[in-house]
Coordinates of C-alpha atoms in Angstrom, one line a residue:
M285 CA 38.0 141.7 44.9
K286 CA 34.9 143.3 46.2
T287 CA 33.8 142.0 49.6
K288 CA 30.2 141.2 50.0
I289 CA 28.4 141.0 53.4
L290 CA 25.2 139.2 54.1
I291 CA 23.4 140.8 57.0
L292 CA 20.9 138.4 58.6
I293 CA 18.4 139.9 61.0
V294 CA 16.5 137.4 63.1
C295 CA 14.2 137.6 66.2
S296 CA 14.3 135.6 69.3
I297 CA 11.1 134.9 71.2
N298 CA 10.7 133.3 74.6
C299 CA 7.3 131.7 75.1
F300 CA 6.0 130.9 78.5
T301 CA 3.3 128.5 79.2
G302 CA 2.0 126.2 81.9
N303 CA 2.2 126.4 85.6
V304 CA 5.3 127.1 87.6
G305 CA 6.4 124.1 89.7
A306 CA 9.1 121.6 90.4
T307 CA 11.2 120.4 87.5
E308 CA 10.2 116.9 86.4
Q309 CA 12.8 114.4 87.6
T310 CA 14.6 112.0 85.3
G311 CA 13.3 108.4 85.9
E312 CA 15.1 105.1 86.2
R313 CA 15.6 102.9 83.2
L314 CA 13.8 99.5 83.1
M315 CA 14.5 96.8 80.5
V316 CA 11.9 94.2 79.9
G317 CA 13.2 91.8 77.3
D318 CA 14.4 94.0 74.4
K319 CA 12.0 96.8 75.3
A320 CA 13.2 99.9 77.2
F321 CA 10.8 101.5 79.7
W322 CA 11.1 104.4 82.3
M323 CA 9.9 104.3 85.8
Q324 CA 9.5 107.0 88.5
V325 CA 9.9 104.8 91.5
L326 CA 13.4 104.6 93.0
P327 CA 14.0 101.1 94.4
L328 CA 17.4 102.1 95.9
E329 CA 16.0 104.7 98.1
Q330 CA 13.8 102.2 99.9
D331 CA 16.8 100.8 101.7
S332 CA 18.5 103.6 103.7
V333 CA 21.8 101.6 104.2
L334 CA 22.2 100.9 100.4
A335 CA 21.3 104.5 99.6
R336 CA 23.9 105.8 102.0
L337 CA 26.6 103.6 100.7
L338 CA 25.8 104.5 97.1
H339 CA 25.8 108.3 97.8
K340 CA 29.3 108.0 99.3
R341 CA 30.5 106.8 95.9
L342 CA 28.8 109.6 94.0
S343 CA 30.5 112.9 93.1
G344 CA 27.5 114.9 94.3
R345 CA 26.8 116.5 90.9
I346 CA 23.1 117.1 90.5
S347 CA 20.8 119.1 88.2
T348 CA 17.3 120.5 88.6
G349 CA 16.1 117.4 86.7
L350 CA 18.2 115.0 88.7
Y351 CA 18.3 115.9 92.4
R352 CA 19.2 112.4 93.5
G353 CA 22.4 112.6 91.4
Y354 CA 22.2 109.2 89.6
V355 CA 20.3 107.1 87.1
G356 CA 19.8 103.4 87.6
T357 CA 19.4 100.8 84.9
W358 CA 17.2 97.8 85.9
R359 CA 15.9 94.7 84.3
L360 CA 13.0 92.4 84.8
A361 CA 14.0 88.8 84.1
E362 CA 12.7 85.5 85.3
G363 CA 10.2 87.3 87.4
K364 CA 12.9 89.2 89.4
L365 CA 14.0 92.9 89.5
L366 CA 17.7 93.1 88.7
L367 CA 20.1 96.0 89.1
E368 CA 22.5 96.3 86.1
K369 CA 24.3 99.6 86.6
I370 CA 24.3 103.0 88.2
E371 CA 25.3 106.1 86.3
E372 CA 26.1 109.7 87.3
Y373 CA 27.2 113.0 85.7
D374 CA 30.9 113.5 84.8
P375 CA 32.5 117.0 84.9
E376 CA 31.0 117.7 81.4
Y377 CA 27.6 116.5 82.7
K378 CA 27.5 113.4 80.6
L379 CA 26.5 110.1 82.2
R380 CA 29.2 107.7 83.2
E381 CA 29.1 104.4 85.1
V382 CA 29.6 104.4 88.9
D383 CA 31.7 101.7 90.6
I384 CA 29.2 99.8 92.9
S385 CA 31.5 96.9 93.8
G386 CA 31.1 95.8 97.4
I387 CA 27.7 97.7 97.9
F388 CA 25.3 94.9 96.8
D389 CA 27.3 91.8 97.7
A390 CA 24.6 90.6 100.0
Y391 CA 22.1 90.6 97.1
R392 CA 24.1 88.9 94.5
E393 CA 22.7 85.6 93.1
N394 CA 24.5 83.8 90.3
G395 CA 26.5 87.0 89.5
R396 CA 23.4 89.2 89.3
I397 CA 22.1 91.8 91.8
V398 CA 18.5 90.9 92.8
A399 CA 16.6 93.8 94.5
R400 CA 15.4 91.6 97.4
W401 CA 15.2 94.8 99.5
F402 CA 12.4 96.3 97.4
S403 CA 8.7 95.8 97.8
G404 CA 6.2 98.0 96.1
T405 CA 4.6 99.0 92.8
I406 CA 6.5 99.9 89.6
L407 CA 4.8 101.7 86.7
A408 CA 6.8 101.0 83.6
Q409 CA 6.2 103.5 80.8
R410 CA 7.1 103.7 77.1
G411 CA 5.7 105.1 73.8
E412 CA 4.3 108.5 73.1
L413 CA 2.9 110.8 75.8
V414 CA -0.8 111.1 75.9
G415 CA -2.9 114.1 76.9
R416 CA -1.8 117.7 77.1
R417 CA -0.2 117.9 80.6
E418 CA -0.3 114.4 82.0
R419 CA 2.9 112.4 82.4
R420 CA 1.4 109.2 81.1
N421 CA 2.4 107.1 78.1
E422 CA 0.5 105.0 75.5
Q423 CA 1.9 101.7 76.8
E424 CA 2.3 101.1 80.5
I425 CA 2.8 98.0 82.7
R426 CA 2.1 98.1 86.4
Y427 CA 4.2 95.5 88.3
F428 CA 3.5 94.5 91.9
L429 CA 6.7 93.2 93.6
R430 CA 7.5 91.7 97.0
K431 CA 11.1 91.3 98.0
G432 CA 12.3 91.8 94.4
V433 CA 9.9 89.2 93.0
V434 CA 7.1 90.1 90.6
K435 CA 3.8 88.8 92.1
S436 CA 1.5 90.2 89.5
E437 CA 1.4 92.6 86.6
K438 CA -1.2 94.6 84.7
Q439 CA -1.0 95.8 81.1
I440 CA -2.3 99.4 80.6
Y441 CA -3.1 101.0 77.2
N442 CA -3.8 104.7 77.3
T443 CA -5.4 106.6 74.5
F444 CA -5.9 110.3 73.6
R445 CA -8.5 111.6 71.2
E446 CA -7.7 115.3 70.7
S447 CA -10.3 117.9 70.2
S448 CA -10.4 119.9 67.0
N449 CA -10.7 123.0 69.2
G450 CA -7.5 123.0 71.2
S451 CA -8.5 126.5 72.5
F452 CA -11.6 125.2 74.3
F453 CA -10.7 127.0 77.5
H454 CA -10.9 130.3 75.6
T455 CA -14.2 129.2 74.0
I456 CA -16.0 128.3 77.2
D457 CA -14.7 131.5 78.9
M458 CA -16.2 133.5 76.1
L459 CA -19.6 131.7 76.1
F460 CA -20.2 131.9 79.8
N461 CA -22.7 134.5 80.9
G462 CA -22.7 135.3 84.6
N463 CA -25.0 138.3 84.5
G464 CA -27.7 138.2 87.2
M465 CA -25.8 135.6 89.3
I466 CA -24.6 136.2 92.8
W467 CA -20.8 136.1 92.9
E468 CA -18.5 135.6 95.8
G469 CA -14.7 136.0 96.1
D470 CA -12.8 136.6 92.8
S471 CA -15.5 135.2 90.5
T472 CA -13.3 132.3 89.4
L473 CA -14.8 128.9 88.8
N474 CA -13.0 125.5 88.5
V475 CA -14.6 123.3 86.0
K476 CA -14.4 119.6 85.1
I477 CA -15.9 118.4 81.9
F478 CA -16.5 114.6 81.8
P479 CA -16.8 113.6 78.1
N480 CA -18.3 110.6 76.4
P481 CA -16.1 108.4 74.2
D482 CA -17.3 110.4 71.2
G483 CA -16.2 113.7 72.7
T484 CA -19.7 114.9 73.7
V485 CA -20.5 116.1 77.2
N486 CA -21.5 113.5 79.8
R487 CA -21.6 115.5 82.9
V488 CA -20.0 118.7 84.5
K489 CA -18.6 119.5 87.9
V490 CA -18.2 123.1 89.1
S491 CA -16.4 124.3 92.2
R492 CA -14.7 127.3 93.7
E493 CA -11.7 127.6 96.0
L494 CA -12.3 129.2 99.4
E495 CA -9.4 131.1 100.9
S496 CA -9.1 130.7 104.7
Q497 CA -8.7 133.8 106.8
K498 CA -5.5 132.6 108.3
K499 CA -2.4 132.8 106.2
S500 CA 0.0 129.9 106.5
K501 CA 3.7 130.4 107.0
R502 CA 5.9 129.6 104.0
R503 CA 8.7 127.2 104.8
K504 CA 12.2 128.4 103.8
L505 CA 14.6 125.6 103.0
T506 CA 18.2 125.6 102.0
D507 CA 19.3 123.6 98.9
V508 CA 20.7 120.9 101.1
Q509 CA 17.5 120.6 103.2
L510 CA 15.4 120.6 100.0
R511 CA 17.4 117.8 98.5
D512 CA 17.3 115.7 101.7
K513 CA 13.6 116.2 102.0
I514 CA 13.0 115.1 98.4
N515 CA 15.3 112.0 98.9
R516 CA 13.3 111.0 102.0
L517 CA 10.0 111.4 100.0
R518 CA 11.4 109.3 97.2
K519 CA 11.8 106.3 99.6
R520 CA 8.0 106.0 99.7
R521 CA 6.3 103.6 97.4
D522 CA 4.2 106.3 95.7
S523 CA 7.0 108.8 95.6
E524 CA 5.5 110.9 92.8
K525 CA 2.4 111.7 94.9
A526 CA 4.5 112.3 98.0
E527 CA 6.7 114.8 96.2
S528 CA 3.7 116.5 94.7
R529 CA 2.1 116.9 98.2
F530 CA 5.4 118.3 99.5
W531 CA 5.7 121.0 96.8
R532 CA 2.0 122.1 97.4
K533 CA 2.6 122.2 101.2
T534 CA 5.9 124.0 101.0
Y535 CA 4.9 126.7 98.6
S536 CA 1.2 127.2 99.6
F537 CA 0.5 130.7 100.8
W538 CA -3.1 129.9 101.7
D539 CA -4.9 127.0 103.2
N540 CA -7.4 126.6 100.3
R541 CA -10.6 124.7 100.6
E542 CA -13.1 123.9 97.8
K543 CA -16.8 124.6 97.6
R544 CA -18.7 122.4 95.1
F545 CA -21.9 123.4 93.4
G546 CA -24.8 121.0 92.6
R547 CA -26.1 120.3 89.2
H548 CA -29.1 122.6 89.7
H549 CA -26.9 125.5 90.8
P550 CA -26.9 128.5 88.2
Y551 CA -23.2 128.2 87.8
T552 CA -23.4 124.5 86.9
Q553 CA -26.3 124.9 84.6
E554 CA -24.7 127.8 82.7
V555 CA -21.4 125.9 82.4
T556 CA -23.2 122.8 81.2
A557 CA -25.1 124.8 78.5
C558 CA -21.9 126.3 77.2
A559 CA -20.0 123.0 77.3
K560 CA -22.7 121.2 75.2
L561 CA -22.2 123.6 72.4
M562 CA -18.8 122.0 71.9
E563 CA -19.3 118.5 70.5
D564 CA -15.7 117.5 70.3
W565 CA -13.9 117.6 73.7
D566 CA -10.6 115.9 74.4
V567 CA -11.0 112.2 75.4
L568 CA -8.1 111.0 77.5
T569 CA -8.5 107.4 78.6
L570 CA -6.1 106.2 81.3
D571 CA -6.3 102.6 82.4
G572 CA -9.7 102.3 80.8
K573 CA -11.2 105.3 82.5
I574 CA -12.0 108.6 80.7
Q575 CA -10.4 111.5 82.5
P576 CA -12.2 114.9 83.0
V577 CA -11.1 118.0 81.1
Q578 CA -10.1 120.6 83.7
L579 CA -10.3 124.3 83.0
E580 CA -11.0 127.7 84.7
I581 CA -13.6 130.4 84.0
K582 CA -13.1 133.9 85.2
W583 CA -16.2 136.1 85.2
G584 CA -16.1 139.9 84.9
E585 CA -13.2 140.5 82.6
D586 CA -13.5 142.4 79.3
R587 CA -13.6 139.7 76.6
S588 CA -13.4 142.1 73.7
K589 CA -9.7 142.5 74.2
R590 CA -7.3 140.9 71.7
I591 CA -5.6 137.7 72.9
N592 CA -2.1 137.9 71.6
W593 CA -1.1 134.2 71.7
L594 CA -4.0 133.4 69.3
Y595 CA -2.5 135.6 66.7
L596 CA 0.6 133.5 66.5
W597 CA -1.1 131.0 64.3
R598 CA -4.4 132.5 63.3
E599 CA -4.9 133.3 59.6
K600 CA -6.1 136.8 58.7
N601 CA -9.3 135.6 57.1
Q602 CA -10.3 134.2 60.4
Q603 CA -10.5 137.6 62.1
D604 CA -13.3 140.0 62.0
S605 CA -13.3 142.6 59.2
L606 CA -14.3 146.2 59.1
D607 CA -15.2 148.6 56.2
M608 CA -14.3 152.2 56.4
D609 CA -14.2 154.8 53.6
G610 CA -14.4 152.1 51.0
V611 CA -11.4 150.2 52.4
S612 CA -11.5 146.8 54.1
Y613 CA -9.4 146.2 57.2
R614 CA -8.9 143.3 59.6
V615 CA -9.9 143.8 63.3
D616 CA -7.6 143.1 66.2
G617 CA -10.3 142.6 68.8
Y618 CA -13.8 141.2 69.5
P619 CA -16.3 144.1 70.0
L620 CA -19.3 141.8 70.1
Q621 CA -17.9 139.9 73.1
Q622 CA -18.2 142.9 75.3
S623 CA -21.9 142.1 75.7
P624 CA -22.4 138.6 77.3
D625 CA -26.1 138.9 76.6
L626 CA -25.6 139.2 72.9
I627 CA -23.2 136.2 72.9
T628 CA -25.9 134.2 74.8
R629 CA -28.4 135.0 72.0
L630 CA -25.9 134.0 69.4
R631 CA -24.8 130.7 71.2
P632 CA -27.5 128.4 69.7
H633 CA -26.2 129.1 66.2
L634 CA -22.6 128.2 67.1
K635 CA -23.0 124.6 68.1
G636 CA -20.1 122.7 66.7
A637 CA -18.6 125.8 65.0
F638 CA -15.5 126.1 67.2
T639 CA -12.0 125.2 66.0
R640 CA -8.5 125.7 67.2
N641 CA -7.9 128.6 64.8
Q642 CA -11.3 130.1 65.5
P643 CA -12.3 129.3 69.0
R644 CA -15.0 132.0 69.0
G645 CA -17.1 130.1 66.5
Y646 CA -18.2 133.1 64.5
L647 CA -16.9 135.8 62.2
A648 CA -18.3 139.4 62.3
R649 CA -18.2 142.2 59.7
W650 CA -18.2 145.8 61.0
Q651 CA -18.5 149.2 59.4
I652 CA -17.6 152.7 60.5
T653 CA -19.9 155.3 59.0
D654 CA -20.4 158.9 60.3
D655 CA -18.1 158.1 63.2
R656 CA -20.4 155.3 64.3
L657 CA -19.5 151.6 64.7
W658 CA -22.0 149.2 63.1
L659 CA -22.3 145.4 63.0
T660 CA -23.3 144.5 59.4
E661 CA -22.8 140.7 59.2
L662 CA -22.4 137.5 61.2
R663 CA -21.2 134.1 59.9
N664 CA -20.6 130.6 61.3
A665 CA -16.8 130.2 61.4
R666 CA -16.9 126.5 60.4
T667 CA -19.5 126.5 57.7
G668 CA -19.5 130.1 56.6
E669 CA -23.3 130.3 56.7
L670 CA -24.9 133.7 57.4
I671 CA -26.5 134.1 60.8
P672 CA -29.4 136.6 60.7
L673 CA -28.8 139.8 62.7
A674 CA -32.3 139.4 64.1
V675 CA -30.8 136.7 66.4
L676 CA -29.2 139.6 68.3
D677 CA -31.9 142.2 67.7
P678 CA -35.3 140.6 67.4
G679 CA -37.4 142.4 64.7
N680 CA -34.3 143.5 62.8
N681 CA -34.9 143.1 59.1
G682 CA -31.2 142.6 58.2
E683 CA -30.3 146.2 58.9
P684 CA -26.9 147.0 60.5
I685 CA -26.9 147.1 64.3
E686 CA -25.3 150.0 66.0
A687 CA -22.7 148.8 68.5
S688 CA -24.0 151.0 71.4
W689 CA -22.9 148.3 73.9
Y690 CA -19.2 148.8 73.1
T691 CA -16.8 151.1 74.8
G692 CA -13.1 150.6 74.3
T693 CA -10.1 150.7 71.9
F694 CA -9.3 148.3 69.1
E695 CA -7.0 148.3 66.1
I696 CA -7.7 147.8 62.4
A697 CA -5.0 147.1 59.8
K698 CA -4.3 146.3 56.2
G699 CA -1.4 145.8 53.9
E700 CA 1.8 143.7 53.9
V701 CA 3.3 142.5 57.1
L702 CA 6.7 144.0 58.0
G703 CA 8.5 140.7 58.9
Q704 CA 8.3 137.1 59.6
Y705 CA 8.5 137.0 63.4
Y706 CA 6.3 138.4 66.2
P707 CA 5.5 141.2 66.5
L708 CA 6.6 142.3 62.9
G709 CA 4.6 139.3 61.6
D710 CA 1.5 140.9 63.0
T711 CA 2.3 144.5 62.0
E712 CA 0.9 145.7 58.7
T713 CA 2.0 148.8 56.7
L714 CA -1.3 150.6 57.6
E715 CA -2.8 150.5 61.1
V716 CA -5.6 152.5 62.7
I717 CA -6.3 152.8 66.4
C718 CA -10.0 153.3 67.0
E719 CA -11.3 154.7 70.3
V720 CA -15.0 154.1 70.8
E721 CA -17.5 155.2 73.5
Q722 CA -20.9 153.5 73.4
G723 CA -20.6 152.9 69.7
H724 CA -19.4 156.4 68.8
V725 CA -15.9 156.6 67.3
T726 CA -14.3 159.4 69.2
R727 CA -10.8 159.2 67.8
K728 CA -8.9 157.5 65.0
T729 CA -5.1 157.5 65.0
I730 CA -3.5 156.4 61.7
Y731 CA 0.0 154.8 61.5
N732 CA 2.0 154.2 58.3
N733 CA 4.6 151.6 59.3
Y734 CA 7.7 150.7 57.3
I735 CA 11.1 149.2 57.4
R736 CA 13.8 150.9 55.3
P737 CA 16.9 148.7 55.0
E738 CA 20.4 150.3 54.7
E739 CA 21.8 149.3 51.3
D740 CA 25.4 150.5 51.9
T741 CA 27.1 147.4 53.5
V742 CA 30.6 148.8 53.2
A743 CA 30.5 150.4 56.6
F744 CA 29.4 147.2 58.2
N745 CA 32.3 145.5 56.4
Y746 CA 34.7 148.0 57.9
F747 CA 33.1 147.7 61.4
I748 CA 33.7 144.0 61.6
Q749 CA 37.1 144.2 60.1
E750 CA 38.1 146.9 62.6
I751 CA 37.1 144.9 65.7
R752 CA 38.3 141.5 64.4
S753 CA 41.7 142.8 63.4
H754 CA 42.5 143.8 66.9
D755 CA 45.2 141.7 68.6
W756 CA 42.8 139.7 70.8
D757 CA 45.4 136.9 71.3
S758 CA 47.4 139.2 73.5
Y759 CA 44.8 138.8 76.3
P760 CA 45.4 135.7 78.5
E761 CA 41.7 135.6 79.4
L762 CA 40.8 134.9 75.8
K763 CA 43.0 131.9 75.3
D764 CA 40.9 129.1 74.0
R765 CA 37.8 131.2 74.6
T766 CA 35.2 133.0 72.5
L767 CA 34.3 136.7 72.5
H768 CA 30.9 137.8 71.3
G769 CA 29.2 141.2 71.5
K770 CA 26.0 143.1 71.4
L771 CA 25.3 146.8 70.8
M772 CA 22.2 149.0 70.7
A773 CA 21.8 151.8 68.1
Y774 CA 19.1 154.4 68.2
P775 CA 18.6 155.8 64.7
R776 CA 16.4 158.7 63.5
T777 CA 14.0 158.4 60.7
D778 CA 16.8 159.1 58.2
G779 CA 18.8 156.2 59.6
V780 CA 21.5 158.3 61.2
A781 CA 22.2 157.4 64.9
D782 CA 23.3 160.3 67.1
S783 CA 25.1 157.8 69.3
V784 CA 25.7 154.1 69.9
G785 CA 23.9 153.0 73.1
R786 CA 24.7 150.1 75.4
V787 CA 27.5 147.7 74.4
E788 CA 28.0 144.3 76.0
L789 CA 30.7 141.7 75.5
Y790 CA 30.6 138.1 76.5
V791 CA 33.6 135.9 77.2
N792 CA 32.9 132.1 77.2
G793 CA 34.9 129.0 77.3
G794 CA 35.5 125.6 78.9
K795 CA 33.1 122.8 79.6
G796 CA 31.3 121.3 82.6
E797 CA 32.8 122.4 85.9
E798 CA 35.5 124.3 84.1
R799 CA 33.0 126.4 82.2
Y800 CA 33.9 130.1 82.2
H801 CA 31.7 133.1 81.5
R802 CA 32.1 136.9 82.0
T803 CA 30.0 139.8 80.8
V804 CA 31.7 143.1 80.2
T805 CA 29.5 146.2 80.5
D806 CA 31.7 149.0 81.9
P807 CA 31.6 151.8 79.4
A808 CA 35.2 152.7 80.4
D809 CA 36.5 149.2 79.6
P810 CA 39.0 149.3 76.7
W811 CA 37.2 146.5 74.8
I812 CA 33.9 148.4 75.1
V813 CA 35.6 151.6 73.9
L814 CA 37.1 149.8 70.9
V815 CA 33.8 148.4 69.8
R816 CA 32.0 151.7 70.3
R817 CA 34.6 153.6 68.3
A818 CA 34.4 151.1 65.5
A819 CA 30.6 151.3 65.3
R820 CA 30.8 155.1 64.7
V821 CA 31.9 154.5 61.1
I822 CA 28.4 153.1 60.2
P823 CA 26.7 156.1 58.6
R824 CA 23.2 154.7 58.5
W825 CA 21.2 152.0 60.2
E826 CA 18.1 150.2 59.2
V827 CA 15.0 152.2 60.1
C828 CA 12.1 150.2 61.6
F829 CA 9.3 152.7 62.0
I830 CA 6.3 151.4 63.9
K831 CA 3.4 153.3 65.4
G832 CA 5.1 156.7 65.0
K833 CA 8.5 155.6 66.6
V834 CA 11.8 154.3 65.3
K835 CA 12.6 151.1 67.1
P836 CA 16.2 150.6 68.4
V837 CA 18.5 148.3 66.5
E838 CA 20.0 145.5 68.6
I839 CA 23.0 143.7 66.9
Y840 CA 24.8 140.6 68.0
F841 CA 28.2 139.9 66.5
T842 CA 31.1 137.5 66.9
I843 CA 34.6 138.9 67.5
K844 CA 36.7 135.8 68.3
Q845 CA 35.9 132.1 68.1
E846 CA 37.6 129.5 70.3
G847 CA 41.2 128.9 69.0
Q848 CA 40.7 131.5 66.3
K849 CA 43.8 133.5 65.3
R850 CA 44.0 137.2 64.5
Q851 CA 42.8 137.6 60.9
K852 CA 41.9 140.2 58.4
L853 CA 38.5 140.4 56.7
P854 CA 38.4 137.5 54.2
E855 CA 37.6 138.1 50.5
G856 CA 34.4 136.8 49.1
T857 CA 31.0 136.5 50.8
F858 CA 30.6 136.0 54.5
V859 CA 27.8 136.3 57.1
I860 CA 27.3 138.8 59.9
D861 CA 24.6 137.7 62.3
L862 CA 22.6 140.8 63.2
R863 CA 19.8 140.0 65.6
K864 CA 17.2 142.7 66.0
E865 CA 14.9 143.3 68.8
L866 CA 11.8 143.0 66.6
G867 CA 12.8 140.5 63.9
G868 CA 13.2 141.5 60.3
K869 CA 14.5 140.2 57.0
V870 CA 17.6 139.6 54.9
L871 CA 19.4 142.7 53.7
G872 CA 22.1 143.0 51.0
E873 CA 23.0 139.9 48.9

């Protein structure tokens, strides 16, 4: 029977976002009736004797999200805070109950453990998270306790009205014009927008951080010292704020101070004018109070450059377009934004035009004629209405405007995309790199990109059969363990690879504390030699030709699964998982 192979090529992308900081710690469970809440306060840590006795019972297993090493389950009943159980990680890092007999005997009342040692405030949280970065929930209850008894409570309902322009930070950075202003330091402004309930702007605060001349010393702590410090901080009633202050103090290189600017300062007036063009700001209400939207403006950077993360979701018809030699292209860049003064003239026509997929608020059409770059059309991105070019060039009667303000490099493209994932999902079959100096196109570099799949899968069949048919069971290290591999091939434009590049093998097995992992990379290792020799039978590889270069092929494959016996290649159809550096598509059947 003919053997068929399905070769699946996928792409893995790591996305990084947000600020680097301490890992959020797992809270304590709190039951109120039949409703489950979470709380960040740690009642046990308020009593050093109880905490010490408990930690003697714990195994000491911790994680970055659970430094204290345990999770308590509590209940509010009859106006009292009761401890029901304590759990910790087992060797497989699953929660198991801890024996706490004898620790809380002094606090037992009618067979229940009443937290008489605890006085403080508990913020019980449940429901969906609200906001973009805040650790707050829709439903919260703040309990005030004294010696384990609830003295009062307050119901809190938080809401979040999300802006239609989730990229508002990019919008205001684009709109801001700092020309003619006196700048100090690194020209970075910290901005707080205080919205009205309907999302319009109520007021604005602008400030700038001042770096002191004296550099503070960074504290170096061992893991044990760090854990002890966090545990001591957790004993405080407002442990979350205490821990936050600790991280800022520990990892602060500079003693920063803040300088605030009044409402009549040019910075504040310019930010306010830009903010009011957006009529739909986030409205986050916590405990009945609307919170400010915080963002940062950096003045002096070239804003005509393409912002890669925007292209992950933006549709092509929401980008600028360019006509050249009778062909229409999309533009990967924003030439108009290199002139803040032109954007300032355009701003009044963009009020309310900003959306998440089009945070610029406008769409421009360009043209290259006689090696000159021209602006031929402007439209409101939300309504599609034409904006007269006379807005930018008073007295202009609708004639194209030469982009004499622009100097830089941008890309134009057309045709089908090469794949589904980034960057192939953003790579067309035809791309042109345009180099421009004061509106004059000095150079155009044309790239015809393509992917040519290899149709002959018999060689891949033989490659997998060869490495899997080896007697892997003869190695004690592989007993009840898996063996996976990765290799790099560097094909030419005809698909033939002169050699197979780096080969890596990964041995994995066990769980929890018995987890085992080893990476084999030595070219002289017999396993590496076997895989490299087997790969030589592959006559041709897929060719991914982008911007004049053939991209290397990176393949992941499975040699042995846990408990798998030596086997020959099965008949019928099976799957080989080939993961390529740049993504791709399904080849073969």
